[in-house]
Amino acid sequence: MTAHHPIRVLPFLFAGLIIWATRFLFVYAFVALACARGFAEGAIAGIGIVPVAIVVATVAALAANGWVIIRGAVRARSGAAEADQHDSALFIGYVAAAVAALSIIAIVWETLPALVVPVCTA
Amino acid sequence: MTRPDDTPRPPGELAALEAIWLPPRGFRLLTAVNNTYIGMYYTGAAVLFFLLAGILALVMRAQLAVPDNDLVGHDLYNQLFTMHGTMMMFLFAVPAVEAVGILMLPNILAARDLPFPRLSAYAFWAYFVGGTAFFCSLFFGLAPRGGWFMYPPLTSFEFSPGISEDFWLLGIGFIEISAIAGAIEIIVGIMRTRPPGMSLDKMPVFAWAMLVFAGMIIFAFPAIILATALLELERAFHWPFFIAEKGGDPLLWQHLFWFFGHPEVYIIFIPAAGMVSMIVPAMARTPLVAYRLVVLALIGTGFLSFGLWVHHMFTTGLPRISMSFFSAASMAVAIPSGIQVFAWIATIAAGRLRLTVPSLFVLGFLFIFTIGGLTGVMVAMMPFDFQVHDTYFVVAHFHYVLIGGMVFPFFAAVYYWIPTVSRRPLSERLGTICFGLLFVGVNVTFFPMHVTGLIGMPRRVYTYPSELPWADLNLVSTIGAFTIAAGVAVFLVDLILNFRPSATGDAGNVWKAGTLEWLPTGYYQTRSIPHITSREPLWEQPGLAEDVVAGRFYLPGAPTGRRETLVTSAVDARPQYILTLPGPGWSPFAAALFTAAFFLLLTVKLVPAALVCGVVAIASIWLWLWSSDPGPGAAVDAGAGLTLPVNVAGPPSHSWAATVALLLVLGTIFGCLVFAYAFIWTVNPAAWHRANVLPPTAWPLASAAVTVLAAATMVASTLLLRSYGRPLARAGFHLALVCGIPLMLGAPAIDIAGRLQTGMRPVDHAHGALVYTVAGVQALLACTVTLMTIHVLARSLCGRLNAERRATFDNTMLLWHYTAAQGLVGLALTHGFPLLAGSGLP
């Protein structure tokens, strides 16, 4: 499978937002379960279990996106070495990195409510 | 090969090409399958449903023009708003953008056609026949009344007896099938039939938009497919998925519906944005500014729009923190939308915009959509939403978004692209009048509704007393609605006066645009398929049109003697093989007709007749598939010094890609079912546990073992197919397939039998209903792969399948393994999970 096989290119292009979706789904499901099943009151080292889970998921997602940005930059630069692949590789690297950057903005923005809103109040 | 081949083309080559692509005449036009005809039918039908749904809106506006009006009663009014919303969303908006895709994508990609022409034909006829019958339900007082989002319990059997809501649930069924069929066609078409040189970085923005659009359909429509199936099961057989007293939850419907319903808004906006990104550069005569960021915006919008569905449910009492995530996501999606708006404005600023009719509609779109976007940010804020929920403020918001975001770009696209399919462009004068009336009409109709909503008028009321301060604003809105109607009437006059469909003598590149749809075309699209080196080839590659017409690029003739197109690699668009395409035929038309009849007859409870139609539909599909998969042919001269193989099998093929797309649809349907199961367990644990009666573990273990054996038979078939030439291997191949069928059918049967002997019944409880649904879906899939396997066996026995000619087998094999995998996950979910969750064995 070459570096330009669609099975490798398309998931890489969308990687940032796949990470966003995974984190979003996890956080949504975790909060829903915690509130419905009453374990939202639990705490780890004095901090509520829900904020801990959200922060851990968020940090992991941000780190993964950082990795995608680095990979995107490397890929865009490597395109220059293959004359006939230059535009394509540059594009794929650039868009993958930009998608990951957008994902970071969305993740940070969507995490802010966790800092100010009480967890299970309807 | 980027330079054209100057070698003179042989005499008679063009005439042969024309003869091969000649369309059928007279009543046989029903059998046409190529994109020019299907795209035109599709677009025409979408416009027809737009007009019909618009007339319903005018009746509603006439009713609301004055207080205490008795023009229509509440029952008809309920039918009117339900049909208006449903038709505009399902019969106009999605099909219209899909239609433009089917009509224009092969031109934009310089392909001869999309890769599955009969699938496009099937999608169109199923939609048109079914949609027409669905609309006609109004004339019999049988139209649904529950609103376009059909919330239970209002729409379930207790509060909506009769068959009206069934018309919606089953009627939407064929439209879902049609949309998914079109989406798969579009994805494979964009990924595999681009012209050589059109790598991803050179793909026109409309193609990117349609790719994102089709991908969103793949992941959004499964939720509504499952939701409609569950509600229909509840209505028809009283399986209580949404009944709280029996452990169900009406909110499950809302989650499933809006997981589809919110992306749906972007499903229709994204192609419209793609259209705008084609029109703006052509009218400003300069390349689109920030192409890569616009692609990012399309991808970003596509993904982020899946994280917004709960913002339709802010008043349902979900945990505040959950709603806050969705509120934040609703604001975050404004970022990619904003990127596109600024890119269009920058492009207009970078060039010199000609104020043509398409430009006017684009400017109107920017104005109206931006207002809708801003009120969208307002309703994304929960405290504000609590106030205006279900009021006319929301009606104003979504009409600004949908009319601004889809209808104006659609009109812009019609005026822009009609010269590619008509001898004459539409009139600039009439177009300007049409735009003026629509622009004024939309604002006069919907702007006052913001105020009407803020002063308390709820949506969906059929009248209001004169004491309330709503009358003047409603009268203004009604005047505006009839102004919109006048604008649409001017458009129709323009069509009658100037639209002269022609595949061979179109008006040509009247806008001096730079993309490939403006190349001269015939029935076969472009004479030869060019090698392109830029995003605006007609601007950047001098003499391209002449070289294409002279046949100096790829496929200047028909080397296989059949309809065909060029398949290129998905990322870099390198030529890979020649794909032969089918010509006109009755089977897609018959299959669609009887598919629609199947659903509609089920709706009116004529079950035997429905079953007959279902069987005829399957037979038609079988007939259609019989002539497909012609198998690989010898390599032929593809023109311009290139020799290519004809048709290929296995992972590089277009057919493999389409099957993978179908598996994604099936996987998402199953994912939604898993969500439903987990949701019911989460929200009502006590009731869930009371109903949790498991059969002895031997039953699921036996079912799992049989499933694994079934998968093993397919592995054996795959290995034996490699040695198909040897009689013993061929016999073994047949034997493995024959043995696999009872195993595949037996696995869900064992599971269901085990459940039945515990006494658990699907009508007793939502948990039971879901357990039987998981097993039932598995049984349905097993029946489908059984039919496909019988088809494979029949082809093999008739000499239509061998080690090389194997696309039919490969597709069946993929679905077979998927079915086995889903079966095992289903067993783990319905037997393993309850054990983990602490249930009691009987």
Coordinates of N, CA, C and O in Angstrom, one line a residue, chain A residues 4-6 9-10 13-14 17-18 20 24 27-28 31-33 35-37 54 84-85 87-88 90-92 94-95 98-99 102 105-106 109-110 113-114 117-122, chain B residues 191 199-202 208 255 291-293 295-296 299-300 303-304 306-307 309-310 317-322 324-326 328-329 331-332 335-336 570-572 574 675 681-683 685:
Chain A
H4 N 0.2 7.0 -1.1 CA -0.9 7.7 -1.7 C -2.1 6.9 -1.9 O -3.0 7.2 -2.7
H5 N -2.2 5.7 -1.2 CA -3.4 4.9 -1.3 C -4.5 5.6 -0.5 O -4.3 6.1 0.6
P6 N -5.7 5.5 -1.0 CA -6.8 6.2 -0.3 C -7.1 5.7 1.1 O -7.5 6.5 2.0
V9 N -4.7 7.9 2.9 CA -4.8 9.3 2.7 C -6.1 9.9 3.4 O -6.0 10.8 4.1
L10 N -7.2 9.2 3.1 CA -8.5 9.8 3.6 C -8.6 9.9 5.1 O -8.9 10.9 5.7
L13 N -6.4 12.6 6.2 CA -7.0 14.0 6.0 C -8.0 14.3 7.1 O -8.1 15.4 7.5
F14 N -8.8 13.3 7.5 CA -9.9 13.5 8.4 C -9.5 13.3 9.9 O -10.3 13.4 10.8
L17 N -10.6 15.5 12.9 CA -12.0 15.5 13.3 C -12.5 14.2 13.7 O -13.5 14.1 14.4
I18 N -11.8 13.1 13.3 CA -12.1 11.8 13.8 C -11.8 11.8 15.3 O -12.5 11.3 16.2
W20 N -11.7 14.5 17.2 CA -12.7 15.3 17.8 C -14.0 14.5 18.1 O -14.6 14.6 19.2
F24 N -15.7 13.7 21.7 CA -17.0 14.2 21.9 C -18.0 13.1 22.3 O -18.7 13.2 23.3
V27 N -17.1 11.9 25.9 CA -17.5 12.8 27.0 C -19.0 12.8 27.2 O -19.5 12.7 28.3
Y28 N -19.7 12.8 26.0 CA -21.1 12.8 26.1 C -21.7 11.6 26.8 O -22.5 11.6 27.7
V31 N -20.7 11.5 30.6 CA -21.5 12.4 31.5 C -22.9 11.8 31.6 O -23.5 11.8 32.7
A32 N -23.5 11.3 30.5 CA -24.9 10.8 30.5 C -24.9 9.6 31.5 O -25.9 9.5 32.3
L33 N -23.9 8.7 31.4 CA -23.9 7.6 32.3 C -23.7 8.0 33.7 O -24.4 7.5 34.6
C35 N -24.5 10.7 35.2 CA -25.7 11.4 35.8 C -26.8 10.4 35.9 O -27.5 10.4 36.9
A36 N -27.0 9.5 34.9 CA -28.1 8.5 35.0 C -27.9 7.5 36.1 O -28.8 7.0 36.7
R37 N -26.6 7.1 36.2 CA -26.3 6.0 37.1 C -25.8 6.4 38.5 O -25.3 5.6 39.3
I54 N -13.3 14.3 31.8 CA -13.3 15.3 30.7 C -11.9 15.8 30.4 O -11.5 15.9 29.2
D84 N 6.9 15.1 -8.8 CA 5.6 14.9 -9.4 C 4.5 14.8 -8.3 O 3.3 14.9 -8.6
Q85 N 4.9 14.6 -7.1 CA 3.9 14.5 -6.0 C 3.8 15.8 -5.2 O 3.0 15.8 -4.3
D87 N 2.5 18.9 -5.3 CA 1.3 19.6 -5.0 C 0.3 18.8 -4.1 O -0.3 19.3 -3.2
S88 N 0.3 17.5 -4.5 CA -0.7 16.6 -3.9 C -0.3 16.4 -2.4 O -1.1 16.5 -1.5
L90 N 1.7 18.3 -0.6 CA 1.6 19.5 0.1 C 0.2 19.8 0.6 O -0.1 20.1 1.7
F91 N -0.7 19.5 -0.4 CA -2.2 19.7 -0.1 C -2.6 18.8 1.0 O -3.3 19.3 2.0
I92 N -2.3 17.5 0.9 CA -2.7 16.5 1.9 C -2.2 16.9 3.3 O -2.9 16.9 4.3
Y94 N -1.1 19.8 4.4 CA -1.6 21.1 4.8 C -3.0 21.0 5.3 O -3.4 21.4 6.4
V95 N -3.9 20.3 4.5 CA -5.3 20.2 5.0 C -5.4 19.3 6.2 O -6.2 19.6 7.1
A98 N -4.5 21.5 9.0 CA -5.5 22.5 9.3 C -6.7 21.9 9.9 O -7.4 22.5 10.8
V99 N -7.1 20.7 9.5 CA -8.3 20.0 10.1 C -8.0 19.7 11.5 O -8.9 20.0 12.4
L102 N -8.4 23.0 13.5 CA -9.8 23.3 13.7 C -10.3 22.4 14.8 O -11.1 22.9 15.7
I105 N -9.4 23.8 18.2 CA -10.2 24.9 18.6 C -11.6 24.4 19.1 O -12.1 24.8 20.2
A106 N -12.2 23.5 18.3 CA -13.5 23.0 18.7 C -13.4 22.2 20.1 O -14.3 22.4 20.9
W109 N -13.0 24.8 22.9 CA -14.2 25.6 23.1 C -15.3 24.7 23.8 O -16.0 25.2 24.6
E110 N -15.3 23.5 23.4 CA -16.4 22.6 23.9 C -16.1 22.1 25.3 O -16.9 21.5 25.9
P113 N -17.4 24.7 28.9 CA -18.5 24.6 29.8 C -18.3 23.7 31.0 O -18.8 23.9 32.1
A114 N -17.4 22.7 30.9 CA -17.2 21.8 32.0 C -16.6 22.5 33.2 O -16.7 22.0 34.3
V117 N -20.1 24.8 34.4 CA -21.5 24.4 34.6 C -21.6 23.2 35.6 O -20.8 22.3 35.5
P118 N -22.5 23.2 36.5 CA -22.7 22.1 37.4 C -23.0 20.8 36.6 O -23.7 20.9 35.6
V119 N -22.6 19.7 37.1 CA -22.5 18.5 36.2 C -23.9 18.0 35.9 O -24.3 17.9 34.7
C120 N -24.7 17.6 36.9 CA -25.9 16.9 36.5 C -27.2 17.6 36.7 O -28.3 17.1 36.7
T121 N -27.1 18.9 36.9 CA -28.3 19.7 37.0 C -29.1 19.7 35.7 O -28.6 20.0 34.7
A122 N -30.4 19.5 35.8 CA -31.2 19.5 34.6 C -31.7 20.9 34.3 O -31.7 21.8 35.2
Chain B
M191 N -14.4 9.8 -6.5 CA -13.1 9.2 -6.1 C -12.4 8.5 -7.3 O -11.2 8.4 -7.3
S199 N -5.6 15.5 -9.3 CA -5.3 15.0 -7.9 C -6.2 15.7 -7.0 O -6.8 16.7 -7.3
L200 N -6.2 15.3 -5.7 CA -7.1 15.9 -4.7 C -7.0 17.4 -4.6 O -7.9 18.1 -4.4
D201 N -5.7 17.9 -4.8 CA -5.5 19.3 -4.7 C -6.0 20.1 -5.9 O -6.0 21.3 -5.8
K202 N -6.4 19.4 -6.9 CA -7.0 20.1 -8.1 C -8.5 19.9 -8.3 O -9.0 20.3 -9.3
W208 N -15.6 18.4 -4.1 CA -15.3 18.3 -2.6 C -16.6 18.3 -1.8 O -16.8 17.5 -0.9
H255 N -33.4 11.6 19.9 CA -32.0 11.5 19.6 C -31.7 11.0 18.2 O -30.9 11.5 17.5
Y291 N -8.4 28.3 -1.5 CA -9.0 27.0 -1.9 C -8.8 25.9 -0.7 O -9.8 25.2 -0.4
R292 N -7.6 25.8 -0.2 CA -7.4 24.8 0.8 C -8.2 25.0 2.1 O -8.7 24.1 2.7
L293 N -8.4 26.3 2.4 CA -9.2 26.6 3.6 C -10.6 26.3 3.4 O -11.4 25.9 4.3
V295 N -11.7 23.9 1.4 CA -11.8 22.4 1.5 C -11.9 22.1 3.0 O -12.7 21.3 3.5
L296 N -11.0 22.7 3.8 CA -11.0 22.4 5.2 C -12.4 22.8 5.8 O -12.9 22.0 6.7
I299 N -14.9 20.0 5.0 CA -14.7 18.9 5.9 C -15.1 19.2 7.3 O -15.8 18.4 8.0
G300 N -14.7 20.3 7.8 CA -14.9 20.7 9.2 C -16.4 20.8 9.4 O -16.9 20.3 10.5
F303 N -18.1 17.3 9.7 CA -17.9 16.6 10.9 C -18.6 17.3 12.1 O -19.4 16.6 12.8
L304 N -18.3 18.6 12.2 CA -18.9 19.3 13.4 C -20.4 19.2 13.5 O -21.0 19.2 14.5
F306 N -22.2 16.9 13.1 CA -22.7 15.7 13.8 C -22.7 15.9 15.3 O -23.2 15.0 16.1
G307 N -22.1 17.0 15.8 CA -22.1 17.2 17.2 C -23.1 18.2 17.7 O -22.9 18.9 18.7
W309 N -26.7 17.7 17.5 CA -28.1 17.3 17.4 C -28.9 17.6 18.7 O -30.1 17.9 18.6
V310 N -28.3 17.7 19.8 CA -29.0 17.9 21.1 C -29.5 19.4 21.1 O -30.4 19.7 21.9
G317 N -34.9 18.6 29.3 CA -34.4 18.2 30.6 C -33.2 17.4 30.7 O -33.0 16.6 31.6
L318 N -32.3 17.4 29.7 CA -31.1 16.7 29.7 C -30.2 17.4 30.7 O -30.4 18.5 31.1
P319 N -29.1 16.6 31.2 CA -28.1 17.3 32.1 C -27.6 18.6 31.5 O -27.3 18.6 30.3
R320 N -27.5 19.6 32.3 CA -27.1 20.9 31.8 C -25.7 20.9 31.1 O -25.4 21.5 30.1
I321 N -24.8 20.0 31.7 CA -23.4 20.0 31.2 C -23.4 19.4 29.8 O -22.7 19.9 28.9
S322 N -24.3 18.4 29.6 CA -24.4 17.8 28.2 C -24.9 18.8 27.2 O -24.3 19.0 26.1
S324 N -24.6 21.9 27.5 CA -23.6 23.0 27.3 C -22.6 22.5 26.2 O -22.1 23.4 25.4
F325 N -22.2 21.2 26.1 CA -21.3 20.8 25.1 C -21.9 21.1 23.7 O -21.2 21.5 22.8
F326 N -23.2 20.8 23.6 CA -23.9 20.9 22.3 C -24.1 22.4 22.0 O -24.0 22.8 20.8
A328 N -22.0 24.7 22.9 CA -20.6 25.2 22.4 C -20.4 24.7 21.0 O -19.8 25.4 20.1
A329 N -20.7 23.4 20.7 CA -20.5 22.9 19.4 C -21.3 23.7 18.3 O -20.8 23.9 17.2
M331 N -21.9 26.7 18.3 CA -21.2 28.0 18.0 C -19.9 27.7 17.2 O -19.6 28.4 16.3
A332 N -19.3 26.5 17.6 CA -18.0 26.2 16.9 C -18.2 26.0 15.4 O -17.3 26.3 14.6
I335 N -17.4 28.6 12.8 CA -16.0 28.9 12.3 C -15.9 28.4 10.8 O -15.5 29.3 10.0
P336 N -16.1 27.1 10.5 CA -15.9 26.8 9.1 C -16.8 27.5 8.2 O -16.5 27.8 7.0
A570 N -7.6 7.1 -6.8 CA -8.4 8.0 -5.9 C -7.7 9.2 -5.5 O -8.3 10.3 -5.3
V571 N -6.4 9.2 -5.3 CA -5.7 10.4 -4.7 C -5.0 11.2 -5.8 O -5.3 12.4 -6.0
D572 N -4.3 10.5 -6.7 CA -3.5 11.2 -7.7 C -4.1 11.2 -9.1 O -3.6 11.8 -10.0
R574 N -4.3 8.9 -11.4 CA -3.5 8.3 -12.5 C -4.4 7.3 -13.2 O -5.1 6.5 -12.5
F675 N -26.7 2.0 20.1 CA -27.0 3.2 20.9 C -28.4 3.1 21.6 O -28.6 3.4 22.7
W681 N -31.2 1.1 28.4 CA -30.5 0.6 29.6 C -30.2 1.7 30.6 O -30.3 1.7 31.8
T682 N -29.7 2.8 30.0 CA -29.2 4.0 30.8 C -30.4 4.7 31.5 O -30.3 5.0 32.7
V683 N -31.4 5.0 30.7 CA -32.5 5.9 31.2 C -33.5 5.2 32.2 O -34.1 5.8 32.9
P685 N -33.1 1.9 34.2 CA -32.4 0.7 34.6 C -33.3 -0.3 35.3 O -33.2 -1.5 35.1

